[in-house]
Structure formats: structure tokens, C-alpha cells
């Protein structure tokens, strides 16, 4: 199987209609996405507030896809268990928000969930070096977190390649997820650099032909000419 075949699509509910999360979850599932991405924001770590455990719990019965929870919150260790109980399959914390990152990752894994570390654009990936054995996913932010619909930061392509080099040092499989400004133009670039999970809000939920078309266009963009 080629690397492109193993790329997963993770539509972000941040760009869905907040009054219709149930429909969004059903559409994403029917559209063939492997993940559903929950952008949790606390108004402190990022200048925006979105939703929390109740949103995950409400949507859980409606979809069997992987619930990919991205915690853009300070002291995320306070809520790891609550998100696990709400139905998260994977929980990603920001390296910048954790005083004891190694301990938080162990907490996520102890709950039987996949553990992820997110890096803001300015954060070098070397901070992952001593926790690579404890993670299942690295989230390279390709925008500054807080809002959907922002422009992709091309400098992050270099960071994706660096993360790919880092994770090639260990045996445990680690997804390289990217988040922010991912569309049919940027998706081929990030996949080529090494991304294997694509968070997409605007390009999926903002697609005039619907969610399914948005997901299909993304997949075709990096699969073309293989
Ligand atoms: C930023 C958010 C966004 C969102 C995707 O904090 O994490 O990156 O998921 O937004 P789009 O796909 O609209 O750039
Ligand atoms: Zn996110």
C-alpha cells in the first residue's frame, strides 16, 4: 500500500453548522472520512471558545469513525478522562500547554486512547524527541490555532519533513496530522512532505457541492497521477 493510500481525512466540526452537528457527523461518515476532528478551544490557550465533552458525547452514537479530539486548552490533563468517557478515540494535547507532557501522554494511553501532540507553528519538533515512544500522532499546525478559514503556512512543509525524519527513528506507528488551510491545493504538498492525516474544515464543510464532494476532492488531489 502506498503512503497516499494510508492517508486519512479528518473533517473538522469547527467549520460545520454548530446547530447541525448530528447531520455533520452523519455526512462525514457517509462521505468516507476515517476521522471526525473536534477542535476544542478554551478562550485562554487560543483566542476563541468552541465546545467540549458534551459535543463529543452527543455525536458519539451517530458515527463509528475515529473521534479525533484536539485540545487547544491550558492544563489539558484536567479533562483527559472526561473526553475519553465522552467518546474520544484519540486525544491530542498541545506541547505548549503541558508542563509535564510525558505524564499527560501516559494518562491518555492509560485510558486506552491514542495519544497525540500538537505543535504550534513556532514550536520546533525537537520537543518530541523523548516522548516518541508514547505518541500515536503528531499534529503539525499549519495555521496559528484558533480559527478556521486561515491561510496555510508554507514554512510548515519543512517542519513536516523534520517530524517525518524524527518518527522514522522509532518503531511505533505515528500519524503526522496537519491542521489548517488544508484544501485540494495544499493537500498534495503536505502529503508529499509526509503528512498522513489531513484535518480539513472549510474545504469540506464549505464545499458548495457538499461534504462528500469536499472529501472526494481532497482525496483526489493527492492521489492524482500516482
Ligand atoms: C485552528 C483549527 C482549524 C480547523 C481547520 O485552530 O484547528 O485549523 O481545524 O480549519 P480550516 O480547514 O478551515 O483551515
Ligand atoms: Zn484541530
Coordinates of C-alpha atoms and ligand atoms in Angstrom, one line a residue:
X1 CA 0.0 0.0 0.0
X2 CA 1.4 3.4 -0.9
X3 CA 1.7 6.2 1.6
X4 CA -1.1 8.1 -0.2
X5 CA -3.4 5.1 0.3
X6 CA -2.9 5.3 4.0
X7 CA -3.7 9.0 4.3
X8 CA -6.8 9.7 6.5
X9 CA -9.2 12.6 6.2
X10 CA -10.3 14.3 9.4
X11 CA -13.1 16.9 8.7
X12 CA -13.2 19.5 11.5
X13 CA -16.5 20.3 13.1
X14 CA -15.2 23.8 13.7
X15 CA -16.4 24.7 10.2
X16 CA -19.7 22.8 10.4
X17 CA -23.0 24.4 11.2
X18 CA -23.0 24.4 15.1
X19 CA -26.7 23.9 15.1
X20 CA -26.5 20.8 13.0
X21 CA -23.6 18.7 14.4
X22 CA -25.6 15.5 14.1
X23 CA -26.1 15.9 10.4
X24 CA -22.5 16.9 10.0
X25 CA -21.3 13.7 11.7
X26 CA -23.6 11.6 9.6
X27 CA -22.5 13.3 6.4
X28 CA -18.8 12.9 7.3
X29 CA -19.3 9.2 7.9
X30 CA -21.3 8.7 4.7
X31 CA -18.6 10.7 2.9
X32 CA -16.0 8.2 3.7
X33 CA -13.9 10.2 6.2
X34 CA -11.9 8.0 8.6
X35 CA -11.8 10.6 11.4
X36 CA -14.0 13.3 12.8
X37 CA -11.9 16.2 14.2
X38 CA -13.1 18.1 17.3
X39 CA -11.4 21.5 17.8
X40 CA -11.8 22.1 21.5
X41 CA -10.9 25.7 22.5
X42 CA -11.0 27.4 25.9
X43 CA -10.5 31.1 25.1
X44 CA -7.2 31.0 27.0
X45 CA -4.8 28.9 25.1
X46 CA -6.4 30.3 21.9
X47 CA -8.5 33.4 21.5
X48 CA -11.7 31.5 20.8
X49 CA -14.1 29.2 22.6
X50 CA -15.9 26.4 20.8
X51 CA -17.3 23.3 22.5
X52 CA -16.3 20.5 25.0
X53 CA -17.2 17.0 26.2
X54 CA -21.0 17.3 25.7
X55 CA -20.5 17.8 22.0
X56 CA -18.4 14.7 21.7
X57 CA -20.9 12.7 23.8
X58 CA -23.8 13.9 21.7
X59 CA -22.3 12.9 18.4
X60 CA -20.7 9.6 19.5
X61 CA -23.8 7.4 18.9
X62 CA -24.2 8.8 15.4
X63 CA -20.8 7.7 13.9
X64 CA -18.4 4.9 14.1
X65 CA -15.4 6.9 12.7
X66 CA -12.4 7.7 14.8
X67 CA -13.1 10.7 17.1
X68 CA -10.0 12.8 16.9
X69 CA -10.1 15.4 19.8
X70 CA -7.7 18.3 19.5
X71 CA -7.5 20.1 22.9
X72 CA -6.5 23.7 22.4
X73 CA -6.8 24.3 26.1
X74 CA -4.5 25.1 29.0
X75 CA -3.7 22.3 31.5
X76 CA -5.4 19.6 29.3
X77 CA -4.7 16.9 31.9
X78 CA -7.7 18.2 33.8
X79 CA -10.1 16.9 31.1
X80 CA -8.4 13.9 29.5
X81 CA -10.6 11.4 31.4
X82 CA -13.8 13.3 30.7
X83 CA -13.1 13.4 27.0
X84 CA -12.3 9.7 27.0
X85 CA -15.6 9.0 28.8
X86 CA -17.4 11.2 26.3
X87 CA -16.3 9.0 23.4
X88 CA -12.9 10.3 22.2
X89 CA -10.8 7.7 20.4
X90 CA -7.7 9.9 20.2
X91 CA -6.8 12.9 22.3
X92 CA -4.2 15.4 21.2
X93 CA -2.7 18.0 23.6
X94 CA -0.5 20.9 22.8
X95 CA 3.1 20.6 23.8
X96 CA 3.0 24.3 24.7
X97 CA 0.1 23.7 27.1
X98 CA 1.7 20.9 29.1
X99 CA 4.2 21.4 31.9
X100 CA 4.5 17.6 32.2
X101 CA 3.9 16.3 28.6
X102 CA 5.3 12.9 29.2
X103 CA 2.9 12.4 32.1
X104 CA -0.1 13.6 30.2
X105 CA 0.6 11.3 27.3
X106 CA 0.9 8.4 29.7
X107 CA -2.5 9.4 31.2
X108 CA -4.1 9.3 27.7
X109 CA -2.6 5.9 26.9
X110 CA -3.6 4.5 30.3
X111 CA -7.2 5.3 29.3
X112 CA -6.8 3.1 26.2
X113 CA -6.9 6.1 23.9
X114 CA -4.4 7.2 21.1
X115 CA -2.2 10.0 22.3
X116 CA -1.2 13.0 20.1
X117 CA 1.0 16.0 20.5
X118 CA 0.2 19.2 18.6
X119 CA 2.8 21.8 17.8
X120 CA 2.0 25.5 17.1
X121 CA 3.8 26.9 14.0
X122 CA 6.7 28.4 16.0
X123 CA 7.3 25.3 18.1
X124 CA 10.3 23.2 16.9
X125 CA 9.6 19.4 16.7
X126 CA 12.7 18.5 18.8
X127 CA 10.5 18.7 21.9
X128 CA 9.1 15.4 20.8
X129 CA 12.4 13.6 20.9
X130 CA 12.0 12.0 24.3
X131 CA 8.3 11.1 24.0
X132 CA 8.2 9.5 20.6
X133 CA 7.6 6.1 22.2
X134 CA 4.5 7.5 23.9
X135 CA 2.7 9.0 21.0
X136 CA 0.5 7.8 18.1
X137 CA 0.1 11.1 16.3
X138 CA 1.9 14.4 15.8
X139 CA -0.3 17.3 14.8
X140 CA 1.7 19.9 12.9
X141 CA -0.4 23.1 13.0
X142 CA -0.3 24.7 9.5
X143 CA -2.0 27.8 10.8
X144 CA -1.9 29.6 14.2
X145 CA -4.7 27.9 16.2
X146 CA -8.0 29.5 17.0
X147 CA -10.0 29.9 13.8
X148 CA -10.9 28.0 10.6
X149 CA -10.5 29.5 7.2
X150 CA -7.0 30.8 7.7
X151 CA -4.2 30.6 5.1
X152 CA -1.8 27.7 5.1
X153 CA 1.7 28.5 6.3
X154 CA 4.2 27.1 3.7
X155 CA 7.1 27.1 6.1
X156 CA 5.4 24.2 7.9
X157 CA 6.3 21.9 5.0
X158 CA 9.8 21.9 6.3
X159 CA 8.6 21.0 9.7
X160 CA 6.5 18.1 8.4
X161 CA 9.6 16.7 6.8
X162 CA 11.6 17.2 10.0
X163 CA 8.9 15.3 12.0
X164 CA 8.9 12.5 9.4
X165 CA 12.7 12.1 10.0
X166 CA 12.1 12.1 13.8
X167 CA 9.4 9.4 13.7
X168 CA 11.5 7.2 11.4
X169 CA 13.8 6.7 14.4
X170 CA 11.1 4.7 16.3
X171 CA 9.2 1.5 15.5
X172 CA 5.8 2.5 16.8
X173 CA 3.5 3.8 14.0
X174 CA 2.9 7.6 14.3
X175 CA 0.5 9.6 12.2
X176 CA 1.6 13.0 11.0
X177 CA -1.5 15.1 11.1
X178 CA -1.8 18.6 9.7
X179 CA -4.4 21.2 10.6
X180 CA -5.3 24.5 9.0
X181 CA -5.7 25.7 5.4
X182 CA -5.8 22.1 4.0
X183 CA -7.5 22.0 0.6
X184 CA -7.0 20.5 -2.8
X185 CA -4.1 22.8 -3.4
X186 CA -2.2 22.3 -0.2
X187 CA -3.1 18.6 0.4
X188 CA -0.7 17.2 -2.2
X189 CA 2.1 19.4 -0.8
X190 CA 1.7 18.2 2.8
X191 CA 1.2 14.5 1.8
X192 CA 4.4 14.7 -0.3
X193 CA 6.2 16.1 2.7
X194 CA 5.0 13.2 4.9
X195 CA 1.5 14.0 6.3
X196 CA -0.7 11.0 6.7
X197 CA -3.8 12.7 8.3
X198 CA -5.5 15.8 7.0
X199 CA -7.7 18.0 9.1
X200 CA -10.0 20.0 6.9
X201 CA -12.7 22.3 7.9
X202 CA -13.5 24.9 5.3
X203 CA -12.6 22.8 2.3
X204 CA -15.0 20.1 3.5
X205 CA -17.9 21.9 5.2
X206 CA -17.6 25.0 3.0
X207 CA -17.7 23.0 -0.3
X208 CA -20.7 24.2 -2.3
X209 CA -21.3 20.7 -3.6
X210 CA -21.5 19.3 -0.1
X211 CA -19.3 17.3 2.4
X212 CA -19.0 14.2 0.3
X213 CA -17.7 16.2 -2.6
X214 CA -15.3 18.1 -0.3
X215 CA -13.8 14.9 1.0
X216 CA -13.6 13.3 -2.5
X217 CA -11.8 16.4 -3.9
X218 CA -9.2 16.3 -1.1
X219 CA -8.5 12.6 -1.8
X220 CA -8.2 13.0 -5.5
X221 CA -5.9 16.0 -5.1
X222 CA -3.0 13.9 -3.6
X223 CA -3.9 10.7 -5.4
X224 CA -3.8 12.1 -8.9
X225 CA -1.0 10.8 -11.1
X226 CA 0.1 8.2 -8.6
Ligands
LIG1 C1 -7.4 26.1 14.1 C2 -8.3 25.0 13.7 C3 -8.5 25.0 12.2 C4 -9.5 24.0 11.7 C5 -9.4 23.7 10.2 O1 -7.3 26.2 15.4 O2 -7.8 23.7 14.2 O3 -7.2 24.6 11.6 O4 -9.4 22.8 12.3 O5 -9.7 24.9 9.6 P1 -9.7 25.1 8.0 O6 -9.6 23.8 7.4 O7 -10.9 25.9 7.7 O8 -8.4 25.9 7.8
LIG2 ZN1 -7.6 20.9 15.1

